[in-house]
mmCIF file with all atom_site columns, C-alpha atoms and ligand atoms in Angstrom:
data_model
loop_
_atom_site.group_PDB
_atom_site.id
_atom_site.type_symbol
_atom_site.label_atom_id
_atom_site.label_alt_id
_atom_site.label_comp_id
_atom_site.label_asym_id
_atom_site.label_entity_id
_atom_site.label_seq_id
_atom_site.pdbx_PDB_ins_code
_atom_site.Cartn_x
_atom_site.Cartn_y
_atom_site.Cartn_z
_atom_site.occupancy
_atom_site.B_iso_or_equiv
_atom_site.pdbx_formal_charge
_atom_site.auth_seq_id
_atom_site.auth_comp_id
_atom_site.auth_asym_id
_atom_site.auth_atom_id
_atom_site.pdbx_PDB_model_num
ATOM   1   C  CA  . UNK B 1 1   ? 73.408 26.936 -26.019 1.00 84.00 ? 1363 UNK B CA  1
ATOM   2   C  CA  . UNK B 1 2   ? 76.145 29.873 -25.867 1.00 92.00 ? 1364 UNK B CA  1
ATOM   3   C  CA  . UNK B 1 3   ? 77.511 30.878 -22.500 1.00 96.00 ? 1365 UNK B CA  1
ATOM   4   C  CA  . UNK B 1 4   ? 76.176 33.501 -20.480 1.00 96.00 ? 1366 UNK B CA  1
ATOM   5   C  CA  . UNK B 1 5   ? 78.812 35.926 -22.668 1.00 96.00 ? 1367 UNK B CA  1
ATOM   6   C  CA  . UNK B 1 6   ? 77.350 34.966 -26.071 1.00 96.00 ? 1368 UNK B CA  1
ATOM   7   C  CA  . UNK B 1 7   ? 73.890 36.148 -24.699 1.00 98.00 ? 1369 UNK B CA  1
ATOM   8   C  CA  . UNK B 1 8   ? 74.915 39.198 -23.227 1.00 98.00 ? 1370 UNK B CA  1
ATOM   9   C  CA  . UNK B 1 9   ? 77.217 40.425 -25.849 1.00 97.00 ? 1371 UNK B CA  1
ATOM   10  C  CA  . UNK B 1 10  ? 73.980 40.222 -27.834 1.00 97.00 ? 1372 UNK B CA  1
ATOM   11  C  CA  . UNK B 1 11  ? 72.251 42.325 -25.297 1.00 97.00 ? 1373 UNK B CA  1
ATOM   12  C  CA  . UNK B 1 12  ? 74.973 44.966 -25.607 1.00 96.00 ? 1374 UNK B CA  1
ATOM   13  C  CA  . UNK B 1 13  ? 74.581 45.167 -29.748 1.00 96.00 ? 1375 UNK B CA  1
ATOM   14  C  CA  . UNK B 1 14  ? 70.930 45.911 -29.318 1.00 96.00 ? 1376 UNK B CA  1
ATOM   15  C  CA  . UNK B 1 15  ? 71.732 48.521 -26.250 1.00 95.00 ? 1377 UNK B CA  1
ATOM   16  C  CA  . UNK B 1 16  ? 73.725 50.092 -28.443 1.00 94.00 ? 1378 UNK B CA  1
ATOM   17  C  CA  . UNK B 1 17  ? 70.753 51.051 -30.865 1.00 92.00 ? 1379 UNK B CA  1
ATOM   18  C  CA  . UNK B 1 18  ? 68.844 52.090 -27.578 1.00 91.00 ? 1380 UNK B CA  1
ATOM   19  C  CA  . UNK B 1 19  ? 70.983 53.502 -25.419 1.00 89.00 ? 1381 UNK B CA  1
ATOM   20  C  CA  . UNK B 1 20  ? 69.537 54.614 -22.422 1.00 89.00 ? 1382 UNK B CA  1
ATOM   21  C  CA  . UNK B 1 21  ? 65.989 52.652 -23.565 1.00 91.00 ? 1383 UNK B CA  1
ATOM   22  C  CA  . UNK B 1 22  ? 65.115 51.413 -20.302 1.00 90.00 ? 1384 UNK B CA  1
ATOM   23  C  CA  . UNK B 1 23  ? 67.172 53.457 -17.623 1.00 89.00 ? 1385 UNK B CA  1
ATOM   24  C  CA  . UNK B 1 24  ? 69.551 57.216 -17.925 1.00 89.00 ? 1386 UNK B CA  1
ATOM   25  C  CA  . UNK B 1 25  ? 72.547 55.501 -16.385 1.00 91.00 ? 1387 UNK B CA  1
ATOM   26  C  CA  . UNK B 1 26  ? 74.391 53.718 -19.273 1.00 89.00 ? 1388 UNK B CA  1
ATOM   27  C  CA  . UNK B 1 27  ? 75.840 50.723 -16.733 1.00 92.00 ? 1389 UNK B CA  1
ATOM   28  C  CA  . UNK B 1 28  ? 72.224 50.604 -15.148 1.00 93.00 ? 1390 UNK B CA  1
ATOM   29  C  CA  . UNK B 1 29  ? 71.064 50.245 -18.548 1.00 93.00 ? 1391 UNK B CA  1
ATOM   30  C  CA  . UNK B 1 30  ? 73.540 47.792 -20.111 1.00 94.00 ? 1392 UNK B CA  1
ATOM   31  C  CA  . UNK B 1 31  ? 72.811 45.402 -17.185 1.00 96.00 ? 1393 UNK B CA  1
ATOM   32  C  CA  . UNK B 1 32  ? 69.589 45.218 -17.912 1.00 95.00 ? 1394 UNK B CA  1
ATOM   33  C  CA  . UNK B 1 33  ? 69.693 44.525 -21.608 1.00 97.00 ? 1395 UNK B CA  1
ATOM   34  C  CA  . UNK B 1 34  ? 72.342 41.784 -20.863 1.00 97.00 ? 1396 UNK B CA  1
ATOM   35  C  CA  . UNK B 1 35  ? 70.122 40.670 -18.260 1.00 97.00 ? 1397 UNK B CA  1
ATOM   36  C  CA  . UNK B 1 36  ? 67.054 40.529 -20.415 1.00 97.00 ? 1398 UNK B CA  1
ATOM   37  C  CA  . UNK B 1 37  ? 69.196 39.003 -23.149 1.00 98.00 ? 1399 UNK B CA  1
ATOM   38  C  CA  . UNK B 1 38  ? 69.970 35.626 -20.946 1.00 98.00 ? 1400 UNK B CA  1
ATOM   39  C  CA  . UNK B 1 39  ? 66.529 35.291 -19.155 1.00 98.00 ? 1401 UNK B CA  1
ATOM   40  C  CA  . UNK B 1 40  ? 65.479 32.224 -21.326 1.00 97.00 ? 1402 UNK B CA  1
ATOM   41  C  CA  . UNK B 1 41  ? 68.052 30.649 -19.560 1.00 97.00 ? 1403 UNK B CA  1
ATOM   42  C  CA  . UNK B 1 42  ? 66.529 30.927 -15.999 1.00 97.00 ? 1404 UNK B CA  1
ATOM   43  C  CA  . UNK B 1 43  ? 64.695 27.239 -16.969 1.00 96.00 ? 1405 UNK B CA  1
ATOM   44  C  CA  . UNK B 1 44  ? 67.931 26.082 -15.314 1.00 96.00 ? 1406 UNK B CA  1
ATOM   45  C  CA  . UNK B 1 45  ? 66.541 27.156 -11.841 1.00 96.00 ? 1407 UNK B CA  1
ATOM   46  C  CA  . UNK B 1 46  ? 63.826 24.849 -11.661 1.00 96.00 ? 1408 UNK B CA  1
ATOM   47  C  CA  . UNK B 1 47  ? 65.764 21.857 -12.288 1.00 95.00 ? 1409 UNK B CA  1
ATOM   48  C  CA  . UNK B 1 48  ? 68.751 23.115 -10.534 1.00 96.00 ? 1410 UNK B CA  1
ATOM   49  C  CA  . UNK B 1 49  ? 66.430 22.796 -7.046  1.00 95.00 ? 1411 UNK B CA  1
ATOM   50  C  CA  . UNK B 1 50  ? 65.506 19.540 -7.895  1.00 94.00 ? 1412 UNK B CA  1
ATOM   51  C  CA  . UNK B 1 51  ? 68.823 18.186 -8.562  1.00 95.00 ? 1413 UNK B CA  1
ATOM   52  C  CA  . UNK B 1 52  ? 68.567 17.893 -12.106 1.00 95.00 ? 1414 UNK B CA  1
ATOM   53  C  CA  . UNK B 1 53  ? 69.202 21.204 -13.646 1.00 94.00 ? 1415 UNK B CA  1
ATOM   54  C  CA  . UNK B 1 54  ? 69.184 20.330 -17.368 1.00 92.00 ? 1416 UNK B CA  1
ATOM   55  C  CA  . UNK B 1 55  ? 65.263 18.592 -16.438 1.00 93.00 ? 1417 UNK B CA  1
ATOM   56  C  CA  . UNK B 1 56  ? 63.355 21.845 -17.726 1.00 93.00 ? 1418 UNK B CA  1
ATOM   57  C  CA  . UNK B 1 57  ? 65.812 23.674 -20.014 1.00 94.00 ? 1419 UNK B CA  1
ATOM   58  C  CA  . UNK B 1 58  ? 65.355 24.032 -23.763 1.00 95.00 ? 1420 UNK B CA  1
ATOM   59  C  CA  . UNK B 1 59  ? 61.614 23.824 -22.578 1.00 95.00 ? 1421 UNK B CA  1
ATOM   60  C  CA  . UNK B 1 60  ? 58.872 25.916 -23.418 1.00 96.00 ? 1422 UNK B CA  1
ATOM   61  C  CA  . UNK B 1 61  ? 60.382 28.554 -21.639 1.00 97.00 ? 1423 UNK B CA  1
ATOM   62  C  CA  . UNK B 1 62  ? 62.647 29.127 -24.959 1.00 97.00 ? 1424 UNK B CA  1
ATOM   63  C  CA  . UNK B 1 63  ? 59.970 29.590 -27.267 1.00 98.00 ? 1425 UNK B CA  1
ATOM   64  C  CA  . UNK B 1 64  ? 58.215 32.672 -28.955 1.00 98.00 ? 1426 UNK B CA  1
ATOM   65  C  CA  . UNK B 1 65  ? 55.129 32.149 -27.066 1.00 97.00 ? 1427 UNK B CA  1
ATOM   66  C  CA  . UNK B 1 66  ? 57.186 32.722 -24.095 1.00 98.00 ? 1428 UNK B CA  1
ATOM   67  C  CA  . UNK B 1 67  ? 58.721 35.490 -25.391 1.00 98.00 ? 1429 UNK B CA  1
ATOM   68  C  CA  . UNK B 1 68  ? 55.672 37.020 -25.915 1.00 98.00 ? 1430 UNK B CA  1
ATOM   69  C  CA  . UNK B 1 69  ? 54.261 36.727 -22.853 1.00 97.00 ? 1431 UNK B CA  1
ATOM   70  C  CA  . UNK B 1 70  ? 57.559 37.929 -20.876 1.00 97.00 ? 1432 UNK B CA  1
ATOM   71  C  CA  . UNK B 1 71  ? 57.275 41.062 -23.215 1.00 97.00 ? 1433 UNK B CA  1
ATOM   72  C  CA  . UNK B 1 72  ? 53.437 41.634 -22.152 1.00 95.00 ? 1434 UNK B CA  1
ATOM   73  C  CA  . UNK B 1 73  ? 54.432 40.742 -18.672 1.00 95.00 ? 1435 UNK B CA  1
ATOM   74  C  CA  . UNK B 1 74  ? 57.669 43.390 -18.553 1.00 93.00 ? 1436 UNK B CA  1
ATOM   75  C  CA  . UNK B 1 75  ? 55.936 45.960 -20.331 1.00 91.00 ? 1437 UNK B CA  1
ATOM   76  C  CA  . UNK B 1 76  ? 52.614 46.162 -17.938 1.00 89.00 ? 1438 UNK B CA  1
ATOM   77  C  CA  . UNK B 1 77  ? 55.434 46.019 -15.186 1.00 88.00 ? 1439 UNK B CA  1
ATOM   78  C  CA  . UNK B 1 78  ? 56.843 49.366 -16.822 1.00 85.00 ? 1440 UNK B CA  1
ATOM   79  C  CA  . UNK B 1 79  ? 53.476 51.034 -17.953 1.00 82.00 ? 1441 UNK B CA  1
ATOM   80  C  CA  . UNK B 1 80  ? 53.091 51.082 -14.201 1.00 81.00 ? 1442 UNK B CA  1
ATOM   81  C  CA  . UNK B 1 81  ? 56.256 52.220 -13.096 1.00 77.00 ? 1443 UNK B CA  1
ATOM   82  C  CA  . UNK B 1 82  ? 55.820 55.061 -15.893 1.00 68.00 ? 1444 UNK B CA  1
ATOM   83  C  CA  . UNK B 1 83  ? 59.461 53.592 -17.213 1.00 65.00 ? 1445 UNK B CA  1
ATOM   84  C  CA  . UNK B 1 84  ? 61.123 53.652 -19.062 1.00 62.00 ? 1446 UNK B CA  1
ATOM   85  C  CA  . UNK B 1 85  ? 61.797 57.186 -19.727 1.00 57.00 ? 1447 UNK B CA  1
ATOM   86  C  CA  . UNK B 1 86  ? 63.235 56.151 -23.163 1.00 58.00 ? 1448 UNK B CA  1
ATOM   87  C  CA  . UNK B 1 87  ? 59.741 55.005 -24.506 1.00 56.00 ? 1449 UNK B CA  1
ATOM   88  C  CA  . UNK B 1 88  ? 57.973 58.283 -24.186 1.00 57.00 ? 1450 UNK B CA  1
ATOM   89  C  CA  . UNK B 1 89  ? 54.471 59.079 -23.535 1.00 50.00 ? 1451 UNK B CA  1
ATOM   90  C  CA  . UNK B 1 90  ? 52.350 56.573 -25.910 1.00 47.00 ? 1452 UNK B CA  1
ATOM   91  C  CA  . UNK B 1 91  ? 55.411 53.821 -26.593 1.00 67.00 ? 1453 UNK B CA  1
ATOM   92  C  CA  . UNK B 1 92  ? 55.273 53.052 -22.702 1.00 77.00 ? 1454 UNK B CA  1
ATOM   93  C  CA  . UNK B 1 93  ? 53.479 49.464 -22.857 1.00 86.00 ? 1455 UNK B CA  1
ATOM   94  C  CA  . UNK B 1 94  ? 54.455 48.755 -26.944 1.00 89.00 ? 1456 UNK B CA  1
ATOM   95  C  CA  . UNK B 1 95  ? 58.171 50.004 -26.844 1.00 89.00 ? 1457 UNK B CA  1
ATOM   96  C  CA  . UNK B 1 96  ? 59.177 47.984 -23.960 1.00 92.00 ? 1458 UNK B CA  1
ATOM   97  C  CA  . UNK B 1 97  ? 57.122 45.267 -24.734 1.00 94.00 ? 1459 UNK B CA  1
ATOM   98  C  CA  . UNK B 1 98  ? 58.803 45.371 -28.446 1.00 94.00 ? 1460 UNK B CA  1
ATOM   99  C  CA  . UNK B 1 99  ? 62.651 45.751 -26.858 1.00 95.00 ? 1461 UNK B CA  1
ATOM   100 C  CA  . UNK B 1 100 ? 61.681 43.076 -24.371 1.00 96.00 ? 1462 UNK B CA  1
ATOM   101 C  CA  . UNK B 1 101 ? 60.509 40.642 -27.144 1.00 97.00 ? 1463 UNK B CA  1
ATOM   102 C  CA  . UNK B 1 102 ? 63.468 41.594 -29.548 1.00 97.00 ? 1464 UNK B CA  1
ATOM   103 C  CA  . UNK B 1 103 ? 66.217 41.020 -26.470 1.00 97.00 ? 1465 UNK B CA  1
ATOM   104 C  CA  . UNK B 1 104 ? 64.140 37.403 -25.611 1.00 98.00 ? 1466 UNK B CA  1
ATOM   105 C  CA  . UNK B 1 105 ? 64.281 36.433 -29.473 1.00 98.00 ? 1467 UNK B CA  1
ATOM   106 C  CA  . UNK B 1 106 ? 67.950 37.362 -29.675 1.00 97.00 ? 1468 UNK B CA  1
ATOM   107 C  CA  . UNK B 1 107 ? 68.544 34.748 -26.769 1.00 98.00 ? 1469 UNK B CA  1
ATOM   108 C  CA  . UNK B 1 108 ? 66.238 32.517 -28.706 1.00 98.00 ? 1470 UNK B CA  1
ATOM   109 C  CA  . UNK B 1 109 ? 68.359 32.940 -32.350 1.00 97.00 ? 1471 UNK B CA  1
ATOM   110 C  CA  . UNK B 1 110 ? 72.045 32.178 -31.079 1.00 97.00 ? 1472 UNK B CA  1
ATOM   111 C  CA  . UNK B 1 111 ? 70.577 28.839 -28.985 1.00 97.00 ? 1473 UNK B CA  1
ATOM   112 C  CA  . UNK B 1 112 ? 68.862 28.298 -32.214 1.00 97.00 ? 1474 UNK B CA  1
ATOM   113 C  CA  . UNK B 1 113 ? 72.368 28.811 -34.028 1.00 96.00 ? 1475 UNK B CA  1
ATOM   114 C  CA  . UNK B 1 114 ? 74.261 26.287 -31.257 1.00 96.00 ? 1476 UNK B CA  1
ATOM   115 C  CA  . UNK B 1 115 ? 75.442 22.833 -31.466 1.00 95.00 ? 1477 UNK B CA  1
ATOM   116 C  CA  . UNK B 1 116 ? 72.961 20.650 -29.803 1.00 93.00 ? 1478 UNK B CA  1
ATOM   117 C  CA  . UNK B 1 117 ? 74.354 17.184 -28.539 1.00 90.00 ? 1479 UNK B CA  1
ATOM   118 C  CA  . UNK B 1 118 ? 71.856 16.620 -25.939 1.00 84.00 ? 1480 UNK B CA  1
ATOM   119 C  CA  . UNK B 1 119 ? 67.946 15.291 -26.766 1.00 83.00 ? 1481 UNK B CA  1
ATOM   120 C  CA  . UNK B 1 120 ? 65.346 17.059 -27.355 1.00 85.00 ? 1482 UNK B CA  1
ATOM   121 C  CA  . UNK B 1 121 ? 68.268 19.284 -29.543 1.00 93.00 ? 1483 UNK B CA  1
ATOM   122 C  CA  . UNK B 1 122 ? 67.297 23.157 -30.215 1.00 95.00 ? 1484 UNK B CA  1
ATOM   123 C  CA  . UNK B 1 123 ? 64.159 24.652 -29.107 1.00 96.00 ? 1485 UNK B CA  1
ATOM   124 C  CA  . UNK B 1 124 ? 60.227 24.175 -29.677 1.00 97.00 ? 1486 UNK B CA  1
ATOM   125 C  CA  . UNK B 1 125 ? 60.312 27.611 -30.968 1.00 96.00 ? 1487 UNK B CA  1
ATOM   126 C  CA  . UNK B 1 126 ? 56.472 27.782 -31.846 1.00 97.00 ? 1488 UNK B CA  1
ATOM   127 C  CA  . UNK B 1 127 ? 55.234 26.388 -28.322 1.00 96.00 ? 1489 UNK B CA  1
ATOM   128 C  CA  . UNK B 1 128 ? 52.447 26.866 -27.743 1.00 95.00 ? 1490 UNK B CA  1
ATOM   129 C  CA  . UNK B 1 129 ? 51.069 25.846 -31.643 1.00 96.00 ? 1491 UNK B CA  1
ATOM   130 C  CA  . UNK B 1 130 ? 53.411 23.307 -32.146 1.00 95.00 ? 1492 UNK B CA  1
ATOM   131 C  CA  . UNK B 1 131 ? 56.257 21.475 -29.491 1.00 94.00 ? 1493 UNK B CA  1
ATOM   132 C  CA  . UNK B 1 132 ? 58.511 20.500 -32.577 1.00 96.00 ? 1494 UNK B CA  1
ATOM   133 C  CA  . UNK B 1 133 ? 62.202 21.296 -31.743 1.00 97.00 ? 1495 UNK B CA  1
ATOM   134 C  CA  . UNK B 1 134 ? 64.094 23.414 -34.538 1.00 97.00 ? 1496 UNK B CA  1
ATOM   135 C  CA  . UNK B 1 135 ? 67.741 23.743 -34.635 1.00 96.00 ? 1497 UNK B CA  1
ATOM   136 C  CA  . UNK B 1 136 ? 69.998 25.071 -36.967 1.00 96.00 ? 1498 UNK B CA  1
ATOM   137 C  CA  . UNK B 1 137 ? 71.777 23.160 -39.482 1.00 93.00 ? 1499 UNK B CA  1
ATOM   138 C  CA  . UNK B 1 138 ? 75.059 25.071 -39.700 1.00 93.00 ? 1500 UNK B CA  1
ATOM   139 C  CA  . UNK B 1 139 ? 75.806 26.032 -35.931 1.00 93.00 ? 1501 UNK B CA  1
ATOM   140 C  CA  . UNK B 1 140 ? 78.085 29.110 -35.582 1.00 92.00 ? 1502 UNK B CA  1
ATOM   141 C  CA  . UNK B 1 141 ? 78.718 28.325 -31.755 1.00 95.00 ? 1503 UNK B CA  1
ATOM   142 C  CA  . UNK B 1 142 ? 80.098 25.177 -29.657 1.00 94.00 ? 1504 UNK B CA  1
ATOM   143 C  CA  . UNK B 1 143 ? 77.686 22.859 -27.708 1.00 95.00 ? 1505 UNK B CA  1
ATOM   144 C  CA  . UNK B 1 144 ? 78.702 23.756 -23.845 1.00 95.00 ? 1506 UNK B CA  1
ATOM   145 C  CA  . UNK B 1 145 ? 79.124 20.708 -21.462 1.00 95.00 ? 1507 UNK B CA  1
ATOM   146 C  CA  . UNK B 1 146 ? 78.003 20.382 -18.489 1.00 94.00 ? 1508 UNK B CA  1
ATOM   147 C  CA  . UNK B 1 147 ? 76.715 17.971 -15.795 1.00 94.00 ? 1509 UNK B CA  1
ATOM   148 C  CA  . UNK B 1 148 ? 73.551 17.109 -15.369 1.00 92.00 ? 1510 UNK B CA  1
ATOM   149 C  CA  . UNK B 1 149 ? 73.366 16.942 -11.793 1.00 95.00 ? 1511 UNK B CA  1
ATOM   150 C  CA  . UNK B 1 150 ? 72.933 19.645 -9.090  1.00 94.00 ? 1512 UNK B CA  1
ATOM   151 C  CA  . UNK B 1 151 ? 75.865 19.367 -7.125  1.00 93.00 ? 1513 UNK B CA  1
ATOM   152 C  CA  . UNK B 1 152 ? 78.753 19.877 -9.673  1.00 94.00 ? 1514 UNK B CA  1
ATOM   153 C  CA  . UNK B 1 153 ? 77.066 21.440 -12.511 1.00 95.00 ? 1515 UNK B CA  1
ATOM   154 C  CA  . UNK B 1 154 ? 78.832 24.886 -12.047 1.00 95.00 ? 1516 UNK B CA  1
ATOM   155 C  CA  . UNK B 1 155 ? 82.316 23.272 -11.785 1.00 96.00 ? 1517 UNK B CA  1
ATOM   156 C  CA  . UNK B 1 156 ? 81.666 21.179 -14.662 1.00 96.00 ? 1518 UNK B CA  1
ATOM   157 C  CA  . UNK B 1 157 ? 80.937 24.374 -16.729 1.00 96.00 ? 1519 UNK B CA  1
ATOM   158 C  CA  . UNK B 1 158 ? 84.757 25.134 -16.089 1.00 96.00 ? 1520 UNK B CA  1
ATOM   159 C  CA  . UNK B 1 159 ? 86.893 23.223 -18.477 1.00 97.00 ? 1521 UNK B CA  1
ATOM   160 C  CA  . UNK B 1 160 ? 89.262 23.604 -21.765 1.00 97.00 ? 1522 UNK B CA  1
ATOM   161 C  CA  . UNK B 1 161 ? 86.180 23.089 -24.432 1.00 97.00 ? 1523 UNK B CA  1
ATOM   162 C  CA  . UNK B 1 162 ? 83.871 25.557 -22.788 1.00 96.00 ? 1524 UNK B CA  1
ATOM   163 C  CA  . UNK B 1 163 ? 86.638 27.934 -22.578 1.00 97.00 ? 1525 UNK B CA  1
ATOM   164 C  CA  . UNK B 1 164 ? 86.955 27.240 -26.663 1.00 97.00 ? 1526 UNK B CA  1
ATOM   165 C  CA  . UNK B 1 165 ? 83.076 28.158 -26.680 1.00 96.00 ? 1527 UNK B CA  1
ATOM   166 C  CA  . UNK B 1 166 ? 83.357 30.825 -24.866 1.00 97.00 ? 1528 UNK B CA  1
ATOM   167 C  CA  . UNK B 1 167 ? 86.396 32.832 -27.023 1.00 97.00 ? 1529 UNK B CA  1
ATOM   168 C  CA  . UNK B 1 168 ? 84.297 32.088 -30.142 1.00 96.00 ? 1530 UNK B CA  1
ATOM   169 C  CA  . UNK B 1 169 ? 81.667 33.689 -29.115 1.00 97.00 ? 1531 UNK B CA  1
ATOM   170 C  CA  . UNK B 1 170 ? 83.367 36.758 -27.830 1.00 97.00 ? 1532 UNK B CA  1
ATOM   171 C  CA  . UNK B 1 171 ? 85.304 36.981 -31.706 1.00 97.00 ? 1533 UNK B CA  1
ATOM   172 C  CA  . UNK B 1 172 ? 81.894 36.684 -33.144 1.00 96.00 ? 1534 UNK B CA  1
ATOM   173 C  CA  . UNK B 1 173 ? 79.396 38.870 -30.613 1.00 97.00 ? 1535 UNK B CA  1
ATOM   174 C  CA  . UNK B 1 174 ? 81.960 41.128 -29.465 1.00 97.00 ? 1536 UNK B CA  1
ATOM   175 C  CA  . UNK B 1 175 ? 82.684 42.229 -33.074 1.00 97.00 ? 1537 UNK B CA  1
ATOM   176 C  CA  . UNK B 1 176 ? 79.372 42.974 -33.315 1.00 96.00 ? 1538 UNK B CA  1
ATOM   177 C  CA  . UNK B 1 177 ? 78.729 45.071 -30.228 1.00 96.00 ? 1539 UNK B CA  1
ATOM   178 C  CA  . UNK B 1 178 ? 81.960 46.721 -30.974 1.00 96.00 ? 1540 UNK B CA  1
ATOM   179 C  CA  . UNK B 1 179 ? 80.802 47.417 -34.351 1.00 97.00 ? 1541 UNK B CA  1
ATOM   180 C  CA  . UNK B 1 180 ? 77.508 48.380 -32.987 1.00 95.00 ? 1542 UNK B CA  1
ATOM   181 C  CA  . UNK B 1 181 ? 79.227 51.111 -30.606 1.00 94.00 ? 1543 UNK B CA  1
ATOM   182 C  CA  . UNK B 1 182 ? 81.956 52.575 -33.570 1.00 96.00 ? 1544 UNK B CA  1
ATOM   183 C  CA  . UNK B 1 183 ? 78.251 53.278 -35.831 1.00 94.00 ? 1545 UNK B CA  1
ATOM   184 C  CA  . UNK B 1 184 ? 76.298 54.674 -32.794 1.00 92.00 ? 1546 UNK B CA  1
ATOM   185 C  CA  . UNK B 1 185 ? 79.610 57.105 -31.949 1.00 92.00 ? 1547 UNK B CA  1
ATOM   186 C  CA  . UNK B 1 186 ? 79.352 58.035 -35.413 1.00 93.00 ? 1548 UNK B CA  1
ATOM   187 C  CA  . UNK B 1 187 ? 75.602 58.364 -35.773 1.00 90.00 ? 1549 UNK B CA  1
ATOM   188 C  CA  . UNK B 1 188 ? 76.069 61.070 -32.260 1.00 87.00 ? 1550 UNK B CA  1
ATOM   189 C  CA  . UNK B 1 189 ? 79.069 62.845 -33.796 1.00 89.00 ? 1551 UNK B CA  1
ATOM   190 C  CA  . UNK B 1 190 ? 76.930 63.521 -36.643 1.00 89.00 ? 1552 UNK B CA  1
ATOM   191 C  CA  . UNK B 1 191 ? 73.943 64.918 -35.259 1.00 84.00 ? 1553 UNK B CA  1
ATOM   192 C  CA  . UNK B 1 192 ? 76.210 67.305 -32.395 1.00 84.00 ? 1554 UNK B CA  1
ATOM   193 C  CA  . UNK B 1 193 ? 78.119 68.141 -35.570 1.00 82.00 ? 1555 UNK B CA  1
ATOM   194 C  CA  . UNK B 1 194 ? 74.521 69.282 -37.327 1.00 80.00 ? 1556 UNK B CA  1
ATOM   195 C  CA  . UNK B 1 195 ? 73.117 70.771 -34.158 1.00 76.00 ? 1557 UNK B CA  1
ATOM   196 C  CA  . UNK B 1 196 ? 76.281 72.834 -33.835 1.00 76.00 ? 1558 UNK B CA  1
ATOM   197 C  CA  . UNK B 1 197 ? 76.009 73.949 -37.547 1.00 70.00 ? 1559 UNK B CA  1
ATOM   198 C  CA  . UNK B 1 198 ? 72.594 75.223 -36.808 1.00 69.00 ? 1560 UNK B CA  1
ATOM   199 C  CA  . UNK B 1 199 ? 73.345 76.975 -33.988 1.00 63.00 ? 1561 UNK B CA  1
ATOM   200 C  CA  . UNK B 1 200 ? 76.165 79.048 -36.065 1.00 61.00 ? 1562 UNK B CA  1
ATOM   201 C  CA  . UNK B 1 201 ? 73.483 79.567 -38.981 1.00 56.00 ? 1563 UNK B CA  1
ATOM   202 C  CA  . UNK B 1 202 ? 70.695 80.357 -36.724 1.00 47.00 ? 1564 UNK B CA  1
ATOM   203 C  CA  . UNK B 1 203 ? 72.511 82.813 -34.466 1.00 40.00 ? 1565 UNK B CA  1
HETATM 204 ZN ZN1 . LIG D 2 .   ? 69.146 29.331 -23.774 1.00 62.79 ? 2109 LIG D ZN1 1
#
């Protein structure tokens, strides 16, 4: 599984082809996609208040069918609300529900991606059909240690091979998101640049 980073530098690449998808402020709004982008990983909680936080993660919880339901779930929550603005009139259940889905599966795709070294390794990806793990076999990121008890698992998370994990994935996410950011400048630029040009021609 990648850190916390990993999952939220992913969260930033697909903010930056939505900005402003779920709320106008841009910080408001980044939270929330990194947010959104790491929820798979709130399985910990269970076991963490039992003492044994590692008891329910890499459970169905990181699947598609749970994906699918957070995405129903998060988009009735915002059909509601009438949010986000973003979606417009007649996207207001199906775009969140579809940027909900997509941030979920991007969780879903680097864990899949991840060096495994504890059993069952990767995810059962198509619970509820099928509870066969998949995993990748070329992993791009480092397996993250970590205890499997309660009381030091956050300092455990601390150490000189995490640290390792946690650099690689900010070479290989962050050049993404900061790739991600140069096109979307570019893509804005563009249209001002067009929108200005018709505003000379039309006047
Ligand atoms: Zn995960």
């Amino acid at each position: 599984m990648p850190l916390p980073i990993g999952h939220a530098l992913a969260g930033v690449v697909l903010q930056q082809v939505r900005p402003g998808f779920f709320f106008t402020n841009r910080w408001r709004d980044a939270l929330f996609f990194m947010l959104l982008a790491n929820l798979p990983d709130a399985d910990f909680l269970p076991g963490l208040l039992c003492g044994r936080p590692n008891l329910y993660h890499h459970g169905a919880f990181h699947s598609l069918g749970a994906a699918l339901g957070v995405a129903a779930l998060g988009a009735g929550f915002f059909c509601l609300k009438k949010r986000p603005v973003a979606a417009g009139r007649c996207g207001r259940f199906w775009g969140p529900a579809a940027m909900i889905f997509l941030l979920f599966c991007s969780h879903l795709l680097l864990d899949l991606f991840a060096l495994d070294l504890v059993a069952p390794f990767g995810l059962p990806l198509f619970w509820p059909f099928s509870g066969r793990y998949f995993i990748a076999s070329r992993p791009f990121f480092i397996n993250i240690t970590r205890s499997s008890a309660s009381g030091d698992f956050f300092p455990s998370l601390f150490n000189g091979h995490n640290l390792a994990a946690a650099l690689r994935e900010v070479v290989i996410l962050g050049s993404l998101a900061l790739a991600a950011a140069w096109l979307r400048a570019r893509a804005e630029k563009r249209s001002r640049g067009r929108g200005e040009k018709g505003g000379i021609s039309g006047g």
